[in-house]
PDB file of C-alpha atoms in Angstrom:
ATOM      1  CA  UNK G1310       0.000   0.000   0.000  1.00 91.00           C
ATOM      2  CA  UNK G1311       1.026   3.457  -0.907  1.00 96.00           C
ATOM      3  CA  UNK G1312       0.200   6.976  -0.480  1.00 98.00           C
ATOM      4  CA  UNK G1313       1.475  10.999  -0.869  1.00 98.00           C
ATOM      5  CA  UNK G1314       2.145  13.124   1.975  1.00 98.00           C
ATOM      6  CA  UNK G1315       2.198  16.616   1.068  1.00 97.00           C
ATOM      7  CA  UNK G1316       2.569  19.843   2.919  1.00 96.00           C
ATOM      8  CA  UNK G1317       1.501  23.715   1.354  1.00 96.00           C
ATOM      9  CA  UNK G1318       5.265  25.102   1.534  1.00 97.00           C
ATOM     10  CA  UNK G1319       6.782  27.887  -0.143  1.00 97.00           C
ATOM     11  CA  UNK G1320       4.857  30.720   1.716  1.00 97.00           C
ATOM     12  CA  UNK G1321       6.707  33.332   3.182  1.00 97.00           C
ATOM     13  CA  UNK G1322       7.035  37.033   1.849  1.00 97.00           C
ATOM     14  CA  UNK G1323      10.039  39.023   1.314  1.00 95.00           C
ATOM     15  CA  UNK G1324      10.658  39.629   5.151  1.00 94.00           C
ATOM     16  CA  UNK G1325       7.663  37.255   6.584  1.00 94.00           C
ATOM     17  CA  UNK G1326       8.351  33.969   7.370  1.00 94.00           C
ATOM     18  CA  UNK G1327       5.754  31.662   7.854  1.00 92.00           C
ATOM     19  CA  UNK G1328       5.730  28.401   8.632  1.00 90.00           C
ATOM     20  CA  UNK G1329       8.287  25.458   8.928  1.00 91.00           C
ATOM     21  CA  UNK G1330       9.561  24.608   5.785  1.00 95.00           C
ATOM     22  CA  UNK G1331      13.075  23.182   6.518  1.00 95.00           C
ATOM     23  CA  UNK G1332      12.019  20.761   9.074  1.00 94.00           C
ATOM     24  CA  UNK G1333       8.824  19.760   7.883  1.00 95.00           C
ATOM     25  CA  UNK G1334      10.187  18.814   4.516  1.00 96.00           C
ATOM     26  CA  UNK G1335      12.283  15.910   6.265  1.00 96.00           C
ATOM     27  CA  UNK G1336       8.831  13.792   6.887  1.00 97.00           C
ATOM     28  CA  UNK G1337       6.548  14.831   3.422  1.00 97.00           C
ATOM     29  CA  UNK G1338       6.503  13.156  -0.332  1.00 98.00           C
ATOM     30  CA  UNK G1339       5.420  16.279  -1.939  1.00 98.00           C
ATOM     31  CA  UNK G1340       5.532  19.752  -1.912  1.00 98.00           C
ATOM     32  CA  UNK G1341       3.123  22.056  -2.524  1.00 98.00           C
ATOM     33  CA  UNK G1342       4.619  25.729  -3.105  1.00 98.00           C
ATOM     34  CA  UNK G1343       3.193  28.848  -2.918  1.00 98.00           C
ATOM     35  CA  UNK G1344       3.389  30.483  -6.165  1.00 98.00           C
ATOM     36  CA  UNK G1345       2.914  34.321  -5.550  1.00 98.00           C
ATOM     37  CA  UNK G1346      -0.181  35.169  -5.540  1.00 98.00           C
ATOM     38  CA  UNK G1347      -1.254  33.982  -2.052  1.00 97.00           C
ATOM     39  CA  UNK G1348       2.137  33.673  -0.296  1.00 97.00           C
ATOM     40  CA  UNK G1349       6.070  33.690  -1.529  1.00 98.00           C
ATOM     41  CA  UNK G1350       8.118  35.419  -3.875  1.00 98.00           C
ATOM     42  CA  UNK G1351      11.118  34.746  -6.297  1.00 98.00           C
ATOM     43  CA  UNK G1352      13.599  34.529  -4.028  1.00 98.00           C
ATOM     44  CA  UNK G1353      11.183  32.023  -1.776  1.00 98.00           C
ATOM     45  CA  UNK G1354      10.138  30.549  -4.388  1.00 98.00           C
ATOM     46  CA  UNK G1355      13.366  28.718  -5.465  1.00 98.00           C
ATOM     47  CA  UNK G1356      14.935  28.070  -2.199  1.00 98.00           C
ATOM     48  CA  UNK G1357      12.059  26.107  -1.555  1.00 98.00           C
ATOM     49  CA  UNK G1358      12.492  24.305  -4.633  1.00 98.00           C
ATOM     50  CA  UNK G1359      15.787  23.507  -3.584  1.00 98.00           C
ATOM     51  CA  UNK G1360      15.015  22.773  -0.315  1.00 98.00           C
ATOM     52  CA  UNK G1361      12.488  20.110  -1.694  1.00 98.00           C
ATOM     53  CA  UNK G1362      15.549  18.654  -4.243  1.00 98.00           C
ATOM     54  CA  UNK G1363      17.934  18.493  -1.381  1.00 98.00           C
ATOM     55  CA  UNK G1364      14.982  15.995   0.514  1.00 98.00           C
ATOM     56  CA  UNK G1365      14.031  13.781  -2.401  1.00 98.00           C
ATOM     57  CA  UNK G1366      10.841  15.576  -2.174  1.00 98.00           C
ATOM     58  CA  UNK G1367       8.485  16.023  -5.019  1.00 98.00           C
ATOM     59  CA  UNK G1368       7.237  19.815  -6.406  1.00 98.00           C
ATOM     60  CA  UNK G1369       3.635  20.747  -7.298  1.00 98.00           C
ATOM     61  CA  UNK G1370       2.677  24.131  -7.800  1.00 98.00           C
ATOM     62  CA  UNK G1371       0.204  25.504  -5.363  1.00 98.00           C
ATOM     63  CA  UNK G1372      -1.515  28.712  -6.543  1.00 98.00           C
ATOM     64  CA  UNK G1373      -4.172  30.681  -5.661  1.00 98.00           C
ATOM     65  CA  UNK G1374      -6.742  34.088  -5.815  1.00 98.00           C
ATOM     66  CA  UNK G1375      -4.720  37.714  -6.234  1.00 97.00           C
ATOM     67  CA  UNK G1376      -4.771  37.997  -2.814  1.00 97.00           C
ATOM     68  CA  UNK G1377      -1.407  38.326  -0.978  1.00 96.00           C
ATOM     69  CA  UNK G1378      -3.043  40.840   2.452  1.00 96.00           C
ATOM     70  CA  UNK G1379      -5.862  37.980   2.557  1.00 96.00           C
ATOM     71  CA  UNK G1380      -3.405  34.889   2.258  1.00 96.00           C
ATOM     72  CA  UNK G1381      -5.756  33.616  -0.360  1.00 96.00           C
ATOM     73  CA  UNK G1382      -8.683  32.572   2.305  1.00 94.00           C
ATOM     74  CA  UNK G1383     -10.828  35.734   0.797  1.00 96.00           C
ATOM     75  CA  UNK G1384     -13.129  34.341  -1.961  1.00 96.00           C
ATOM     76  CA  UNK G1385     -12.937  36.150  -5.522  1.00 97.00           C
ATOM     77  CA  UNK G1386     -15.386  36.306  -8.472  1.00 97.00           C
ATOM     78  CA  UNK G1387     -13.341  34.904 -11.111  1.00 97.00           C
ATOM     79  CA  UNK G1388     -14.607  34.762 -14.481  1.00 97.00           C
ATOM     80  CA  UNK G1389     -13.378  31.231 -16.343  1.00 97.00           C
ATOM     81  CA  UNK G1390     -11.300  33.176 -18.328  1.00 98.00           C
ATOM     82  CA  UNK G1391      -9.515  35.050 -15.715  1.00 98.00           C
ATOM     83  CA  UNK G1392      -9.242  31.476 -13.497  1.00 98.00           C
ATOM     84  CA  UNK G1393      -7.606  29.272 -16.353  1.00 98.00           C
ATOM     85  CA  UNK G1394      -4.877  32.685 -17.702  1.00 98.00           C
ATOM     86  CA  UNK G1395      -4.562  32.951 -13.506  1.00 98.00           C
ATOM     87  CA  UNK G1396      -3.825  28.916 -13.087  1.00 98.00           C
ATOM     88  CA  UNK G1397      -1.180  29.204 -16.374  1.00 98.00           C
ATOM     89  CA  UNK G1398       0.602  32.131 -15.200  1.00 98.00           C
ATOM     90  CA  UNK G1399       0.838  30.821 -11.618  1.00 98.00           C
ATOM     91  CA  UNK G1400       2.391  27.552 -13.139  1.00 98.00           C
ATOM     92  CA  UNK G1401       4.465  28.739 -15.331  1.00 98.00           C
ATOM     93  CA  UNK G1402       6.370  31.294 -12.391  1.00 98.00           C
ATOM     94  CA  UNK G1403       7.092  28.266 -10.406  1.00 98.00           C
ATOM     95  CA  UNK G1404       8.047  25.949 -13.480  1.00 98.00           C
ATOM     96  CA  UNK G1405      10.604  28.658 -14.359  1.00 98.00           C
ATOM     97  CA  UNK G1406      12.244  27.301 -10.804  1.00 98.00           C
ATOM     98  CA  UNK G1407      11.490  24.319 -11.163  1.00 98.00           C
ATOM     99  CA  UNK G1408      13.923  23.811 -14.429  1.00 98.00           C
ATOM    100  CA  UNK G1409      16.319  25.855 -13.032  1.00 98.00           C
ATOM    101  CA  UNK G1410      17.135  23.385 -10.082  1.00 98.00           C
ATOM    102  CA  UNK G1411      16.524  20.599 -12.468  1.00 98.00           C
ATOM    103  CA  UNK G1412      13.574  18.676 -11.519  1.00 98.00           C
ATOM    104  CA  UNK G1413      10.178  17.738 -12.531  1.00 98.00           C
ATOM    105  CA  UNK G1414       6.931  20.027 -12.074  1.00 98.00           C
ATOM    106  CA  UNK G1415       4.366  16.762 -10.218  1.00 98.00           C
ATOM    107  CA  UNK G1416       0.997  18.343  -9.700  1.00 98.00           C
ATOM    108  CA  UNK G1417      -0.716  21.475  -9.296  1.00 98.00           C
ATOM    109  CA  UNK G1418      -2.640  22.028  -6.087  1.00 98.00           C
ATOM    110  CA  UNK G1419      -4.965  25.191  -5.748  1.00 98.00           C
ATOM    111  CA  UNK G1420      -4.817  26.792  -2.337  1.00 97.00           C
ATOM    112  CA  UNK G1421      -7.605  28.651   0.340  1.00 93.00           C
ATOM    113  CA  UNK G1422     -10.175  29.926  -0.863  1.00 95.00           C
ATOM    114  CA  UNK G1423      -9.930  28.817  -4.635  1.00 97.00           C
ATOM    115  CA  UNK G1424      -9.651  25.376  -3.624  1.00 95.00           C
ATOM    116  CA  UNK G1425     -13.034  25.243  -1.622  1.00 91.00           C
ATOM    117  CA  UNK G1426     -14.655  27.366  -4.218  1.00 95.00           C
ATOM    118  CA  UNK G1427     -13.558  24.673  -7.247  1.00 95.00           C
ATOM    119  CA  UNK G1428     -15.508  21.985  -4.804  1.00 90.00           C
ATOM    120  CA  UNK G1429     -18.829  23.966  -5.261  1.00 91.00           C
ATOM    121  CA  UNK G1430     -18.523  26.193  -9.100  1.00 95.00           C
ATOM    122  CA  UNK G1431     -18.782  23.519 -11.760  1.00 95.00           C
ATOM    123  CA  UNK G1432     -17.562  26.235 -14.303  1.00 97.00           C
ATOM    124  CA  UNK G1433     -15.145  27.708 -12.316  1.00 97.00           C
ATOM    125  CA  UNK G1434     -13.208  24.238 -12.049  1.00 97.00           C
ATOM    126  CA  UNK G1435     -13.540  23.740 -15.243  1.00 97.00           C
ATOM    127  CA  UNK G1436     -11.742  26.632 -16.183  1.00 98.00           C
ATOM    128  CA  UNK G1437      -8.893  25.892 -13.340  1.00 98.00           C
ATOM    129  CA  UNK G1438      -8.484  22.444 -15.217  1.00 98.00           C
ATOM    130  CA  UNK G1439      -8.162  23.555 -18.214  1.00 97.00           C
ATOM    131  CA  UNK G1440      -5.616  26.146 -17.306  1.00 98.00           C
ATOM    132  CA  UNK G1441      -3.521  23.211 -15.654  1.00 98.00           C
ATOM    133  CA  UNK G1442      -4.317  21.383 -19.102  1.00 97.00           C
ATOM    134  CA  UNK G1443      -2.408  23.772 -21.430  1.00 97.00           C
ATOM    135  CA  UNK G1444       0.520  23.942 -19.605  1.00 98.00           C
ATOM    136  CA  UNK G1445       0.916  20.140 -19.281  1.00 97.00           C
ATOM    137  CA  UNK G1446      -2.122  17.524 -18.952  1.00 94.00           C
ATOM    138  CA  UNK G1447       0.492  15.186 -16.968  1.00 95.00           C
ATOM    139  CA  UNK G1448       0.840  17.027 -14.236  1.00 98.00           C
ATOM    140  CA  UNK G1449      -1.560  15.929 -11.249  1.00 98.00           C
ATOM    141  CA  UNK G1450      -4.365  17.779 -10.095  1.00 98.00           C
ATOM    142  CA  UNK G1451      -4.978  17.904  -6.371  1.00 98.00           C
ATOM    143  CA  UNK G1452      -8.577  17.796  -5.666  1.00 94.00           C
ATOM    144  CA  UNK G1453     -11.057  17.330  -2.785  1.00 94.00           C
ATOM    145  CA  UNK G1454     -11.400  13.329  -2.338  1.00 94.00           C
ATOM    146  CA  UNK G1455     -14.844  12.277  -3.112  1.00 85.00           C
ATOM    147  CA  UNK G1456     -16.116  15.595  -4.939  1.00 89.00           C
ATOM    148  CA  UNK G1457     -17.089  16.457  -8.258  1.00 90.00           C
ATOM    149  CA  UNK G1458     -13.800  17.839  -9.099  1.00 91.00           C
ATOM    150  CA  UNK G1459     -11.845  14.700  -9.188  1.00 90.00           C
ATOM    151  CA  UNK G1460     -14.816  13.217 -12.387  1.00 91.00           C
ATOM    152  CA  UNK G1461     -14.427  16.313 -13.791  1.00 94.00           C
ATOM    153  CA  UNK G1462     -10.670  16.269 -14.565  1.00 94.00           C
ATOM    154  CA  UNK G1463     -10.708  13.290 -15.620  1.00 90.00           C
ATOM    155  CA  UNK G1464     -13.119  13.706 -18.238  1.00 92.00           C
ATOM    156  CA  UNK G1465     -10.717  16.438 -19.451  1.00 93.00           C
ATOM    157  CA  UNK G1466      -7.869  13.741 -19.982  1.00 94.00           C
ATOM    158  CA  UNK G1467      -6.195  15.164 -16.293  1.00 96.00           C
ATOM    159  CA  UNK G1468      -4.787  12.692 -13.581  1.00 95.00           C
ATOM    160  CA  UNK G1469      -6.351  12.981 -10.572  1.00 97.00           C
ATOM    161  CA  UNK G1470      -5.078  12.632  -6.788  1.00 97.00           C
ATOM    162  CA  UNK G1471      -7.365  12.469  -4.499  1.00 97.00           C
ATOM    163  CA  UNK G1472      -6.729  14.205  -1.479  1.00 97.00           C
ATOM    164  CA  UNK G1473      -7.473  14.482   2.464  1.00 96.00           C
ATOM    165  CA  UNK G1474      -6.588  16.229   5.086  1.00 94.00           C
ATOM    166  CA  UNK G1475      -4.561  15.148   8.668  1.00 89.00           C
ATOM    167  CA  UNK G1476      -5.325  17.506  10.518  1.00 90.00           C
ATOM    168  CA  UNK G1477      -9.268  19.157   9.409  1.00 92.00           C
ATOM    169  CA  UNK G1478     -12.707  18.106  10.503  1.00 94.00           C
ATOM    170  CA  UNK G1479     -14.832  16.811   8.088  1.00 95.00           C
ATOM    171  CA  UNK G1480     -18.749  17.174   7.232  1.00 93.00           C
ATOM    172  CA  UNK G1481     -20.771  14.709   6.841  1.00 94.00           C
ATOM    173  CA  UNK G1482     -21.030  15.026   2.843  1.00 90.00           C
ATOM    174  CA  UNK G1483     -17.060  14.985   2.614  1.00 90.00           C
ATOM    175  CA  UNK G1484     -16.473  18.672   2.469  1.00 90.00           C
ATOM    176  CA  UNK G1485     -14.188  20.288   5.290  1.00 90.00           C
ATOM    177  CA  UNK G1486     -15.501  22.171   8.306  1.00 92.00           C
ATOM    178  CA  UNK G1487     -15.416  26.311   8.149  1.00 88.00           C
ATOM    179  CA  UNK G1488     -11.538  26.716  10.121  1.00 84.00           C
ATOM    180  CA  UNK G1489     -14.219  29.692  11.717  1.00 85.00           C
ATOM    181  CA  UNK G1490     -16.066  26.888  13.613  1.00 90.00           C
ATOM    182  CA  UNK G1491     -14.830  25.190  16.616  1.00 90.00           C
ATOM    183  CA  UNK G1492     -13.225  22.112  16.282  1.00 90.00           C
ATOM    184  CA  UNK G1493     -12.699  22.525  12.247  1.00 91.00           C
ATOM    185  CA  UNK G1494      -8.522  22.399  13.409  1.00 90.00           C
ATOM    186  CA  UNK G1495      -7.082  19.308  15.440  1.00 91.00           C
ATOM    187  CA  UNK G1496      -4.005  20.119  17.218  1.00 88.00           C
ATOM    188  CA  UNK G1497      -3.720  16.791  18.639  1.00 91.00           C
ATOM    189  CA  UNK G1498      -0.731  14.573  17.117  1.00 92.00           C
ATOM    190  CA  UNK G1499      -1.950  11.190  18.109  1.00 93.00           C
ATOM    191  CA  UNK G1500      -5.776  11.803  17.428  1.00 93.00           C
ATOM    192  CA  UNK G1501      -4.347  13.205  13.705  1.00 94.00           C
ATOM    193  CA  UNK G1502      -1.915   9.702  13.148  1.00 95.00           C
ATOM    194  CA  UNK G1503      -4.974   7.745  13.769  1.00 94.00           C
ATOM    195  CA  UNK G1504      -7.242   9.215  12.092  1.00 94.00           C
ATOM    196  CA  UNK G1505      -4.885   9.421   9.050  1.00 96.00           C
ATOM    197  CA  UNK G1506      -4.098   5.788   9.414  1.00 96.00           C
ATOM    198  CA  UNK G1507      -7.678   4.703   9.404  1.00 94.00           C
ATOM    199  CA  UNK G1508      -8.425   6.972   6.372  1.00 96.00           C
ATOM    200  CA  UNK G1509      -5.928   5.334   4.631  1.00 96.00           C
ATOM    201  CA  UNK G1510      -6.353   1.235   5.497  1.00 94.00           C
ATOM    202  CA  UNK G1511     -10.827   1.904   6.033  1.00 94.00           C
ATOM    203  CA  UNK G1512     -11.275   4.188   3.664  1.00 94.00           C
ATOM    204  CA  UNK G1513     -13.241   6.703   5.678  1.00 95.00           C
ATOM    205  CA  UNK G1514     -13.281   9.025   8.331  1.00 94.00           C
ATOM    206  CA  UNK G1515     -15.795  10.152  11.199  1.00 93.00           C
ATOM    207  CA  UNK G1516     -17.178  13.340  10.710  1.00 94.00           C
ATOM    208  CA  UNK G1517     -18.163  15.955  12.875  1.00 94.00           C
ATOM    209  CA  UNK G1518     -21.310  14.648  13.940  1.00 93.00           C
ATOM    210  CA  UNK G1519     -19.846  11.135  14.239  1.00 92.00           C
ATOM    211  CA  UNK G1520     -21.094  10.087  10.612  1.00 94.00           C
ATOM    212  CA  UNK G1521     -18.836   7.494   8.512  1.00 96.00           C
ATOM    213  CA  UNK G1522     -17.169   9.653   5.450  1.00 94.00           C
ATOM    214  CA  UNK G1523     -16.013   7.101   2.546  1.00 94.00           C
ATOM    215  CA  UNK G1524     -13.074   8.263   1.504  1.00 94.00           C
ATOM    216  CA  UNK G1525      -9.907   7.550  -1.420  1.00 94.00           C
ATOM    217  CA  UNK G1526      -6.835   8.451  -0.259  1.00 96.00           C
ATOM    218  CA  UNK G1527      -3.893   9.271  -2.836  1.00 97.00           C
ATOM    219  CA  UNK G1528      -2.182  12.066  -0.558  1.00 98.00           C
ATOM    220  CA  UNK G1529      -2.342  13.411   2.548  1.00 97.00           C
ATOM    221  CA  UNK G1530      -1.895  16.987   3.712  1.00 96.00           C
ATOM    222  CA  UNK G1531      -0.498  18.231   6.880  1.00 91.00           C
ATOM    223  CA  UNK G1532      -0.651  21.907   7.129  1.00 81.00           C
ATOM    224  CA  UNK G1533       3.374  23.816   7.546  1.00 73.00           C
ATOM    225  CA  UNK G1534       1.989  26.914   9.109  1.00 70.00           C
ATOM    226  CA  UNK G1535       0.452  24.297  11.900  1.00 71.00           C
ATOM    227  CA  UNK G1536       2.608  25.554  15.178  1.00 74.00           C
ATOM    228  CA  UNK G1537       2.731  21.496  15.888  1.00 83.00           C
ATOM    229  CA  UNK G1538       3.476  21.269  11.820  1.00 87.00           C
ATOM    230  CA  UNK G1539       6.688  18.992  12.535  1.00 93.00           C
ATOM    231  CA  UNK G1540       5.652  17.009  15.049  1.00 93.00           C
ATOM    232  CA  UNK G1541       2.205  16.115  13.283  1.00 93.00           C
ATOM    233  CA  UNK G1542       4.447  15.168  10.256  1.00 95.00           C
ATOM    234  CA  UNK G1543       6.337  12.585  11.956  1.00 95.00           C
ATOM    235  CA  UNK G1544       3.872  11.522  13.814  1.00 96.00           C
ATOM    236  CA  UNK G1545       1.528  10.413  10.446  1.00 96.00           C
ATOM    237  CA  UNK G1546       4.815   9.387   8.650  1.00 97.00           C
ATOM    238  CA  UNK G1547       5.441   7.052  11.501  1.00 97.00           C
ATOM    239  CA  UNK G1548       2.502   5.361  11.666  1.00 97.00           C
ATOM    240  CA  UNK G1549       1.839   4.921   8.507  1.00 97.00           C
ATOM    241  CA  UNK G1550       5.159   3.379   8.078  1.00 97.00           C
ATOM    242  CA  UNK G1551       4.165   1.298  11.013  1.00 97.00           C
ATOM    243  CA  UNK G1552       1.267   0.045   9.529  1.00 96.00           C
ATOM    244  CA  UNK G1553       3.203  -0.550   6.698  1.00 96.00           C
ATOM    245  CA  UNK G1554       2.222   1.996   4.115  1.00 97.00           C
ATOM    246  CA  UNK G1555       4.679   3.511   2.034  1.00 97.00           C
ATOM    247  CA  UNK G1556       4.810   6.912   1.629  1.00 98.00           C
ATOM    248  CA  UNK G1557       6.085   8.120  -1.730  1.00 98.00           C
ATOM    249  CA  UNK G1558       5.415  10.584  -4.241  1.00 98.00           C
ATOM    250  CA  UNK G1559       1.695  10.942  -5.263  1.00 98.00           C
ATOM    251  CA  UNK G1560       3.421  10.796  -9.032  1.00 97.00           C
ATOM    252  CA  UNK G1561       4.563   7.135  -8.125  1.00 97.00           C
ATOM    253  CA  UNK G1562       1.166   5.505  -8.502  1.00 96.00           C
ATOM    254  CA  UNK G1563      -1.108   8.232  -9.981  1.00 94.00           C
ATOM    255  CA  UNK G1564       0.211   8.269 -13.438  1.00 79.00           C
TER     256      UNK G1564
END
C-alpha cells in the first residue's frame, strides 16, 4: 500500500516567514509551493524548490486568488477566463524554478479559498483544469477526495489525486468544516496519526457529527503553518510506516 504526503510550503514574503519549511520537509513526499499570488516570492520561491531537491521531495505548484493581504482565504469572483490565464501564469512562475534546479513540475494544487470554491462552481473548475491542461495535462491535479472535481478532470484527460486532510474536521457530505467553527482544526498529534491511518487502510473518516465519510486516499496533507506542523508530520509518517504503508510521491502511482 502506498500513499502521498504533502505539505503547502513555499509561503513566506520578502521579510515574513511563515511556517516550517526546513524541518517539515524531512517527513513529506510532496511539496506544494506557494506560487505568488497567495504567499512567496522569487527569491522564496526557489529556495524552496531547492530545499524540496535536497529531501528527495516532489514539487507541485500551489496557486491561488490575487490575494497576498488575505493569504488567499478571501473568496474572488473569477470569471473562467480570468481562473484558467490565472492557473497558467501561476504555473508557469514556479516551473521557471522548477527547471532551473533541475527537476520535474508533479501536480498542481490550488490553495484557500480557490480550492473550496472549485468543490462547489462547476464552471469555475472547469476553467482551473483547463488552465492546468495547457501547460501540461500530466501534471496531477490535487482535488477534494470524493467531490465532483476529481470526475471532472478526468473527463478532461487530467490525472487525478485524491486528497485528504490530517489535521481538518470533516462534514458529513465529505467537504471540510469552516476553520471559523470550533473544532474545524485538530491540534492533537496522536488523534491526527490515527485518524490518518484509518483513512488510509478503512477508507473513511468520522465526521463531525460522528457520521462514517467514505473516503480515497492518494495524498495526505499536513498543514506547515500548523505551530505542531513537525511534530504532526512525523507523527503520520510514523505510523503509517508502522502500519506498513509507504509513503512516496503521489506521481509514483497516480500516473
Amino acid at each position: 500500500m502506498k500513499v502521498d504526503l504533502n505539505s503547502d510550503l513555499g509561503e513566506s514574503f520578502g521579510r515574513y516567514k511563515l511556517g516550517l519549511d526546513e524541518e517539515v520537509m524531512k517527513f513529506i513526499s510532496s511539496a506544494n509551493v506557494a506560487t505568488g499570488w497567495h504567499a512567496g516570492d522569487p527569491l522564496v520561491m526557489r529556495r524552496t524548490v531547492r530545499l524540496a531537491k535536497e529531501n528527495g521531495v516532489a514539487v507541485g505548484a500551489h496557486p491561488g486568488y490575487p490575494d497576498l493581504l488575505g493569504f488567499g482565504r478571501r473568496y474572488m469572483n473569477l470569471s473562467p477566463e480570468e481562473a484558467r490565464n490565472y492557473i497558467l501564469y501561476q504555473i508557469g512562475a514556479l516551473y521557471a524554478f522548477v527547471r532551473a534546479e533541475g527537476v520535474e513540475l508533479q501536480h498542481v494544487k490550488p490553495h484557500g479559498a480557490l480550492y473550496n470554491a472549485l468543490v462547489r462552481e462547476e464552471e469555475l473548475a472547469r476553467a482551473v483544469i483547463e488552465g492546468i491542461a495547457d501547460f501540461d495535462r500530466n501534471l496531477i491535479f490535487v482535488t477534494l477526495s470524493g467531490s465532483r472535481l476529481a470526475q471532472i478532470a478526468e473527463e478532461l484527460g487530467v490525472n487525478v489525486a485524491h486528497e485528504v486532510f490530517a489535521d481538518r474536521a470533516y462534514n458529513p457530505d465529505g467537504t471540510l468544516v469552516p476553520r471559523s467553527k470550533p473544532g474545524a482544526v485538530i491540534h492533537d498529534k496522536e488523534e491526527i496519526a490515527e485518524r490518518v491511518v484509518s483513512m488510509v487502510k478503512d477508507g473513511g473518516v468520522k465526521a463531525i457529527n460522528g457520521e462514517w465519510v467514505e473516503l480515497k486516499v492518494d495524498t495526505i496533507c499536513v498543514h506547515g503553518d500548523n505551530p505542531k506542523a513537525v511534530e504532526i508530520a512525523k507523527a503520520v509518517r510514523e505510523a503509517l510506516e508502522g502500519e506498513g504503508v509507504k509513503v512516496v510521491p503521489m506521481g509514483e502511482f497516480v500516473r
